[in-house]
Short mmCIF file of C-alpha atoms in Angstrom, two decimals:
data_model
loop_
_atom_site.label_atom_id
_atom_site.label_comp_id
_atom_site.label_asym_id
_atom_site.label_seq_id
_atom_site.Cartn_x
_atom_site.Cartn_y
_atom_site.Cartn_z
CA UNK A 27 58.13 33.38 113.51
CA UNK A 28 55.56 35.28 114.34
CA UNK A 29 52.39 35.26 116.01
CA UNK A 30 49.90 35.02 114.62
CA UNK A 31 46.37 36.03 116.04
CA UNK A 32 43.02 35.71 115.10
CA UNK A 33 39.97 37.41 116.09
CA UNK A 34 36.42 35.94 115.68
CA UNK A 35 32.72 36.12 117.19
CA UNK A 36 31.46 34.09 114.21
CA UNK A 37 31.42 31.04 112.03
CA UNK A 38 30.54 32.66 108.72
CA UNK A 39 33.86 34.82 110.90
CA UNK A 40 35.71 31.75 111.52
CA UNK A 41 34.98 29.61 108.54
CA UNK A 42 37.00 32.51 106.69
CA UNK A 43 39.56 32.00 108.83
CA UNK A 44 40.19 28.65 107.70
CA UNK A 45 40.56 30.15 104.16
CA UNK A 46 42.35 31.77 104.81
CA UNK A 47 44.64 29.87 106.12
CA UNK A 48 44.68 27.36 104.31
CA UNK A 49 45.37 29.52 101.03
CA UNK A 50 48.18 31.27 103.10
CA UNK A 51 50.04 27.76 105.08
CA UNK A 52 52.97 30.43 106.11
CA UNK A 53 51.76 32.93 107.40
CA UNK A 54 49.19 31.27 109.65
CA UNK A 55 51.52 28.82 110.40
CA UNK A 56 52.32 30.57 114.10
CA UNK A 57 48.14 30.66 114.07
CA UNK A 58 45.81 30.90 116.68
CA UNK A 59 42.43 31.80 116.53
CA UNK A 60 40.93 33.81 119.52
CA UNK A 61 36.84 32.56 119.42
CA UNK A 62 35.14 35.41 120.78
CA UNK A 63 31.78 33.58 122.15
CA UNK A 64 29.35 34.82 120.33
CA UNK A 65 25.68 33.90 123.10
CA UNK A 66 22.78 32.61 120.81
CA UNK A 67 23.04 29.24 120.75
CA UNK A 68 22.95 27.95 117.12
CA UNK A 69 26.03 30.50 116.06
CA UNK A 70 27.87 29.06 118.53
CA UNK A 71 26.42 24.97 117.87
CA UNK A 72 28.43 26.19 114.48
CA UNK A 73 30.83 28.15 115.58
CA UNK A 74 31.97 23.99 117.46
CA UNK A 75 31.34 22.41 115.06
CA UNK A 76 34.04 24.24 113.07
CA UNK A 77 36.37 23.72 115.50
CA UNK A 78 36.57 20.85 115.37
CA UNK A 79 37.51 21.05 111.75
CA UNK A 80 39.95 23.41 112.69
CA UNK A 81 41.55 21.27 115.39
CA UNK A 82 41.67 18.23 112.44
CA UNK A 83 43.54 21.02 109.98
CA UNK A 84 46.51 21.00 113.13
CA UNK A 85 44.40 25.11 113.73
CA UNK A 86 45.51 25.75 117.11
CA UNK A 87 42.18 28.02 118.80
CA UNK A 88 40.74 29.22 122.29
CA UNK A 89 37.80 30.24 123.39
CA UNK A 90 37.32 33.44 124.97
CA UNK A 91 33.62 34.64 126.34
CA UNK A 92 33.14 37.79 126.87
CA UNK A 93 30.05 38.59 126.42
CA UNK A 94 29.34 36.61 130.59
CA UNK A 95 28.63 38.77 133.70
CA UNK A 96 31.03 41.94 134.57
CA UNK A 97 34.09 39.43 136.41
CA UNK A 98 34.08 37.30 134.27
CA UNK A 99 34.38 40.21 130.66
CA UNK A 100 36.60 41.51 132.50
CA UNK A 101 38.62 38.51 133.64
CA UNK A 102 38.78 36.99 129.60
CA UNK A 103 39.36 41.20 128.50
CA UNK A 104 42.69 41.08 130.34
CA UNK A 105 43.42 37.27 129.25
CA UNK A 106 42.50 38.31 125.32
CA UNK A 107 44.91 41.73 125.52
CA UNK A 108 47.95 40.07 126.56
CA UNK A 109 47.44 37.48 123.21
CA UNK A 110 46.50 40.68 121.40
CA UNK A 111 49.49 42.49 122.95
CA UNK A 112 51.62 39.61 121.70
CA UNK A 113 50.60 38.81 117.87
CA UNK A 114 53.12 40.64 115.21
CA UNK A 115 50.42 39.96 112.55
CA UNK A 116 46.23 40.71 113.63
CA UNK A 117 43.71 38.44 111.92
CA UNK A 118 40.31 40.01 111.98
CA UNK A 119 36.63 39.04 111.31
CA UNK A 120 35.01 41.73 111.82
CA UNK A 121 36.34 45.59 112.74
CA UNK A 122 32.67 46.75 113.74
CA UNK A 123 33.07 45.12 116.83
CA UNK A 124 32.86 46.38 119.52
CA UNK A 125 34.68 44.55 122.08
CA UNK A 126 37.50 44.28 118.74
CA UNK A 127 38.39 48.43 118.96
CA UNK A 128 38.82 48.31 122.42
CA UNK A 129 41.55 45.81 122.05
CA UNK A 130 42.93 47.24 118.96
CA UNK A 131 44.68 49.57 121.22
CA UNK A 132 47.14 46.77 123.15
CA UNK A 133 48.18 45.33 119.28
CA UNK A 134 51.82 46.50 117.94
CA UNK A 135 50.69 43.62 115.09
CA UNK A 136 52.77 44.97 112.07
CA UNK A 137 51.05 43.09 109.87
CA UNK A 138 46.81 43.17 110.18
CA UNK A 139 45.03 41.69 108.07
CA UNK A 140 40.84 41.39 107.43
CA UNK A 141 39.13 38.04 106.67
CA UNK A 142 35.76 37.83 104.59
CA UNK A 143 32.43 38.50 106.67
CA UNK A 144 29.97 38.50 104.12
CA UNK A 145 29.09 41.74 102.44
CA UNK A 146 29.45 43.27 105.53
CA UNK A 147 32.95 43.69 104.07
CA UNK A 148 31.42 45.86 101.86
CA UNK A 149 30.19 48.31 104.13
CA UNK A 150 33.47 48.58 106.01
CA UNK A 151 35.57 48.97 102.81
CA UNK A 152 33.46 51.94 101.40
CA UNK A 153 33.30 53.22 105.41
CA UNK A 154 37.30 53.08 105.77
CA UNK A 155 37.45 54.63 101.57
CA UNK A 156 34.82 57.55 102.81
CA UNK A 157 36.85 58.16 106.16
CA UNK A 158 33.42 57.65 108.13
CA UNK A 159 32.94 56.39 111.39
CA UNK A 160 32.41 53.06 111.73
CA UNK A 161 28.64 52.09 112.56
CA UNK A 162 27.06 48.78 110.97
CA UNK A 163 24.84 49.23 107.83
CA UNK A 164 21.13 48.94 110.10
CA UNK A 165 22.14 51.52 112.86
CA UNK A 166 21.43 54.27 110.85
CA UNK A 167 23.84 57.28 109.05
CA UNK A 168 26.48 58.01 109.94
CA UNK A 169 28.61 61.17 109.46
CA UNK A 170 32.41 61.55 108.38
CA UNK A 171 35.12 61.91 110.44
CA UNK A 172 37.53 64.19 110.13
CA UNK A 173 40.24 62.62 111.53
CA UNK A 174 39.15 59.44 109.97
CA UNK A 175 37.68 57.75 112.89
CA UNK A 176 40.14 55.99 115.58
CA UNK A 177 40.16 52.35 113.13
CA UNK A 178 41.08 54.30 110.01
CA UNK A 179 43.97 56.23 112.53
CA UNK A 180 45.16 53.01 113.75
CA UNK A 181 45.56 51.42 109.98
CA UNK A 182 47.47 54.90 109.29
CA UNK A 183 50.00 54.34 111.72
CA UNK A 184 53.74 54.27 110.93
CA UNK A 185 54.76 50.65 112.30
CA UNK A 186 51.73 49.02 110.55
CA UNK A 187 53.31 47.15 107.78
CA UNK A 188 50.62 45.82 105.43
CA UNK A 189 47.50 45.69 105.96
CA UNK A 190 44.99 43.85 104.12
CA UNK A 191 41.56 42.46 102.97
CA UNK A 192 40.50 38.67 102.13
CA UNK A 193 38.40 38.59 100.57
CA UNK A 194 34.79 37.41 98.22
CA UNK A 195 33.78 40.44 97.63
CA UNK A 196 34.00 42.80 95.13
CA UNK A 197 34.69 46.27 97.24
CA UNK A 198 38.39 48.21 96.70
CA UNK A 199 40.90 48.55 98.56
CA UNK A 200 41.39 51.31 100.58
CA UNK A 201 44.45 53.27 100.50
CA UNK A 202 47.20 51.63 101.76
CA UNK A 203 46.11 48.10 101.79
CA UNK A 204 45.49 45.10 99.47
CA UNK A 205 42.68 42.36 98.46
CA UNK A 206 43.27 39.44 98.30
CA UNK A 207 40.80 36.55 96.36
CA UNK A 208 38.64 34.41 98.67
CA UNK A 209 37.32 31.74 96.58
CA UNK A 210 36.78 28.71 99.85
CA UNK A 211 39.58 26.57 98.09
CA UNK A 212 39.73 24.99 101.71
CA UNK A 213 35.82 23.92 101.55
CA UNK A 214 36.21 23.07 98.30
CA UNK A 215 39.52 21.17 98.30
CA UNK A 216 37.99 18.71 102.34
CA UNK A 217 34.28 18.70 101.04
CA UNK A 218 31.61 17.68 98.32
CA UNK A 219 31.02 16.90 96.33
CA UNK A 220 28.43 18.31 95.86
CA UNK A 221 24.37 15.79 96.50
CA UNK A 222 21.62 17.14 94.36
CA UNK A 223 18.59 17.62 95.51
CA UNK A 224 14.70 18.02 93.79
CA UNK A 225 13.00 21.49 93.89
CA UNK A 226 14.11 24.38 95.98
CA UNK A 227 15.29 25.90 99.25
CA UNK A 228 15.13 29.26 100.46
CA UNK A 229 17.58 30.73 102.20
CA UNK A 230 16.08 32.53 105.45
CA UNK A 231 17.74 36.10 106.02
CA UNK A 232 17.63 37.80 109.83
CA UNK A 233 16.36 41.71 107.75
CA UNK A 234 13.24 41.27 110.16
CA UNK A 235 15.30 40.37 113.54
CA UNK A 236 17.69 43.07 112.43
CA UNK A 237 13.85 45.16 112.17
CA UNK A 238 15.08 46.59 108.47
CA UNK A 239 12.22 43.84 107.72
CA UNK A 240 8.62 43.92 108.61
CA UNK A 241 7.78 40.25 109.71
CA UNK A 242 4.34 40.07 108.61
CA UNK A 243 5.32 41.25 104.51
CA UNK A 244 8.51 38.89 104.91
CA UNK A 245 6.30 35.58 105.76
CA UNK A 246 3.91 37.01 102.87
CA UNK A 247 6.44 36.66 100.33
CA UNK A 248 8.34 34.15 101.42
CA UNK A 249 4.22 31.99 100.96
CA UNK A 250 4.43 33.37 97.52
CA UNK A 251 7.73 32.05 96.89
CA UNK A 252 7.29 28.56 98.08
CA UNK A 253 3.76 28.33 95.94
CA UNK A 254 4.59 29.78 92.97
CA UNK A 255 8.55 28.02 93.21
CA UNK A 256 8.20 25.24 94.69
CA UNK A 257 10.44 25.26 97.67
CA UNK A 258 10.31 23.17 99.75
CA UNK A 259 12.58 24.16 102.50
CA UNK A 260 14.13 26.73 104.31
CA UNK A 261 17.00 26.94 105.62
CA UNK A 262 17.58 28.82 108.84
CA UNK A 263 19.35 32.72 110.44
CA UNK A 264 21.17 30.62 112.74
CA UNK A 265 19.48 34.38 114.22
CA UNK A 266 15.79 33.98 113.64
CA UNK A 267 13.34 33.89 116.06
CA UNK A 268 12.23 31.12 117.15
CA UNK A 269 8.14 32.72 116.76
CA UNK A 270 9.06 33.77 112.57
CA UNK A 271 9.79 30.26 111.74
CA UNK A 272 7.30 28.95 112.94
CA UNK A 273 4.43 31.48 111.44
CA UNK A 274 7.03 30.17 108.71
CA UNK A 275 6.07 26.73 108.67
CA UNK A 276 2.50 27.25 110.13
CA UNK A 277 1.34 29.64 106.78
CA UNK A 278 3.82 27.93 104.01
CA UNK A 279 4.00 24.84 104.65
CA UNK A 280 7.93 24.00 104.47
CA UNK A 281 10.51 22.80 106.00
CA UNK A 282 12.12 24.04 108.65
CA UNK A 283 15.27 23.05 108.54
CA UNK A 284 18.10 24.66 110.85
CA UNK A 285 22.15 23.74 109.73
CA UNK A 286 24.33 22.42 112.12
CA UNK A 287 27.28 24.24 109.78
CA UNK A 288 27.06 28.20 107.94
CA UNK A 289 25.79 27.36 104.54
CA UNK A 290 28.88 27.46 102.51
CA UNK A 291 29.51 24.00 104.67
CA UNK A 292 25.67 22.35 104.75
CA UNK A 293 25.71 22.75 100.64
CA UNK A 294 28.89 21.14 100.47
CA UNK A 295 28.07 17.76 103.31
CA UNK A 296 24.04 17.57 102.63
CA UNK A 297 21.64 17.19 99.94
CA UNK A 298 21.15 21.07 98.60
CA UNK A 299 17.51 21.57 96.68
CA UNK A 300 18.36 22.23 92.19
CA UNK A 301 17.62 25.60 92.75
CA UNK A 302 18.75 27.99 96.69
CA UNK A 303 17.36 31.36 96.40
CA UNK A 304 18.13 34.34 98.32
CA UNK A 305 17.15 37.08 99.70
CA UNK A 306 19.97 39.87 100.17
CA UNK A 307 22.79 38.89 102.08
CA UNK A 308 26.50 37.03 101.11
CA UNK A 309 25.10 33.51 100.72
CA UNK A 310 24.07 35.59 96.48
CA UNK A 311 27.71 36.05 97.02
CA UNK A 312 29.69 32.71 98.22
CA UNK A 313 27.31 30.32 97.68
CA UNK A 314 28.06 30.55 92.89
CA UNK A 315 31.53 30.48 94.24
CA UNK A 316 30.86 26.61 96.30
CA UNK A 317 28.47 25.58 93.87
CA UNK A 318 30.68 26.84 90.41
CA UNK A 319 30.49 23.50 88.71
CA UNK A 320 27.69 21.79 90.35
CA UNK A 321 23.77 21.67 88.64
CA UNK A 322 23.12 23.84 91.58
CA UNK A 323 20.90 27.37 90.07
CA UNK A 324 21.88 30.65 92.72
CA UNK A 325 18.42 33.29 92.88
CA UNK A 326 18.14 36.07 94.00
CA UNK A 327 14.54 37.18 95.74
CA UNK A 328 14.29 40.61 95.10
CA UNK A 329 13.30 43.57 97.85
CA UNK A 330 10.96 45.36 97.51
CA UNK A 331 10.98 49.05 99.23
CA UNK A 332 6.85 48.29 101.02
CA UNK A 333 8.85 45.36 103.08
CA UNK A 334 11.33 48.38 105.13
CA UNK A 335 10.05 49.27 108.00
CA UNK A 336 9.29 52.71 108.99
CA UNK A 337 12.29 54.01 111.13
CA UNK A 338 14.72 52.38 108.85
CA UNK A 339 18.01 54.85 107.95
CA UNK A 340 17.79 55.12 102.96
CA UNK A 341 21.01 54.87 103.99
CA UNK A 342 20.14 51.05 104.80
CA UNK A 343 17.81 50.08 101.75
CA UNK A 344 20.26 52.03 99.20
CA UNK A 345 23.20 49.36 100.89
CA UNK A 346 19.99 46.62 100.16
CA UNK A 347 20.06 47.62 97.17
CA UNK A 348 23.42 47.78 96.72
CA UNK A 349 24.16 44.27 97.19
CA UNK A 350 21.88 42.58 95.58
CA UNK A 351 22.81 44.85 92.22
CA UNK A 352 26.40 43.59 92.82
CA UNK A 353 26.04 39.87 93.85
CA UNK A 354 23.75 40.10 90.18
CA UNK A 355 26.46 41.20 88.57
CA UNK A 356 28.96 39.30 89.25
CA UNK A 357 27.65 36.34 89.32
CA UNK A 358 24.98 37.09 86.63
CA UNK A 359 22.58 35.58 89.22
CA UNK A 360 18.60 35.22 88.50
CA UNK A 361 16.52 37.50 89.67
CA UNK A 362 12.73 36.56 91.58
CA UNK A 363 11.04 39.92 91.02
CA UNK A 364 9.88 41.27 94.14
CA UNK A 365 6.57 43.21 92.41
CA UNK A 366 5.30 39.92 92.30
CA UNK A 367 4.67 38.63 95.42
CA UNK A 368 0.89 39.61 96.31
CA UNK A 369 -0.10 41.40 99.50
CA UNK A 370 -2.69 41.25 99.88
CA UNK A 371 -3.24 37.39 101.69
CA UNK A 372 -4.19 37.90 105.75
CA UNK A 373 -2.15 36.37 107.47
CA UNK A 374 -2.35 34.29 111.23
CA UNK A 375 -1.15 36.93 113.66
CA UNK A 376 1.43 36.51 115.29
CA UNK A 377 0.98 34.94 119.06
#
């Protein structure tokens, strides 16, 4: 039996490995999930919950503290390197990851599966297709590479029998690879039915934390949405700062909710608003699939270019507009126009 090793670094990636395993039981029969532990407490808490679900599904998982001190990190990378070298099939959550890229030369896997990492999958496929170096969309401009970069060369090696993208995103497979759809079958079959609560929920965004959107303008937009759409709850992104969330609560009066699971599972395990409002993000693609058939409306809050910070690369702005347009086209989402957001309010200064 082929040994299958999954490398994941976030709750979303872990969820999507479980989705892949559910619809590919034969390929996942020997699956072990290597969890490269994130550092922020909320991500770690969500990973912990998902690991319990993995155990309940009979999936083996192991933790690796690859972001600890120098000696522990070195020890964990040696352990992980042995596991990577022994695997006949790799299931990878984030090819952008420097840690994973460091491990790839150890791999002799004849099959590679890249599971959904949300909107990052769209950028990943685009960069691989164009032969560009892998740089995350919010990290500035990238330059083409005549040889396509080390990841491209690794995926093109002669002994690789198959490379697959398992994704819910609207992408075209790069040359020599294939795409298999992620329909969130495990989530929809394992949880629910959906319980709908009155009013609207706003899904929080980490665009401020990545340095792309100005914090004042973001909070201003959240306040307008709260008033105009009767949004009562703010479902915080796991990477949002406590200071920003405190300002949102004080400015808007919204209840700040910290989901204990990725939002896709939260929508199936906890009451969810009859409208879910989101900025450009992965949930604009995933929630319409997860909530299919439920009386819940997903709406997209458009971004105003005036919110973008001065140092943000044009590539990043174009990426956000592109994923917004694709989500609307793919799922027929209603739009909340950005030009309706007033910019004249006086916001309390950050403490």
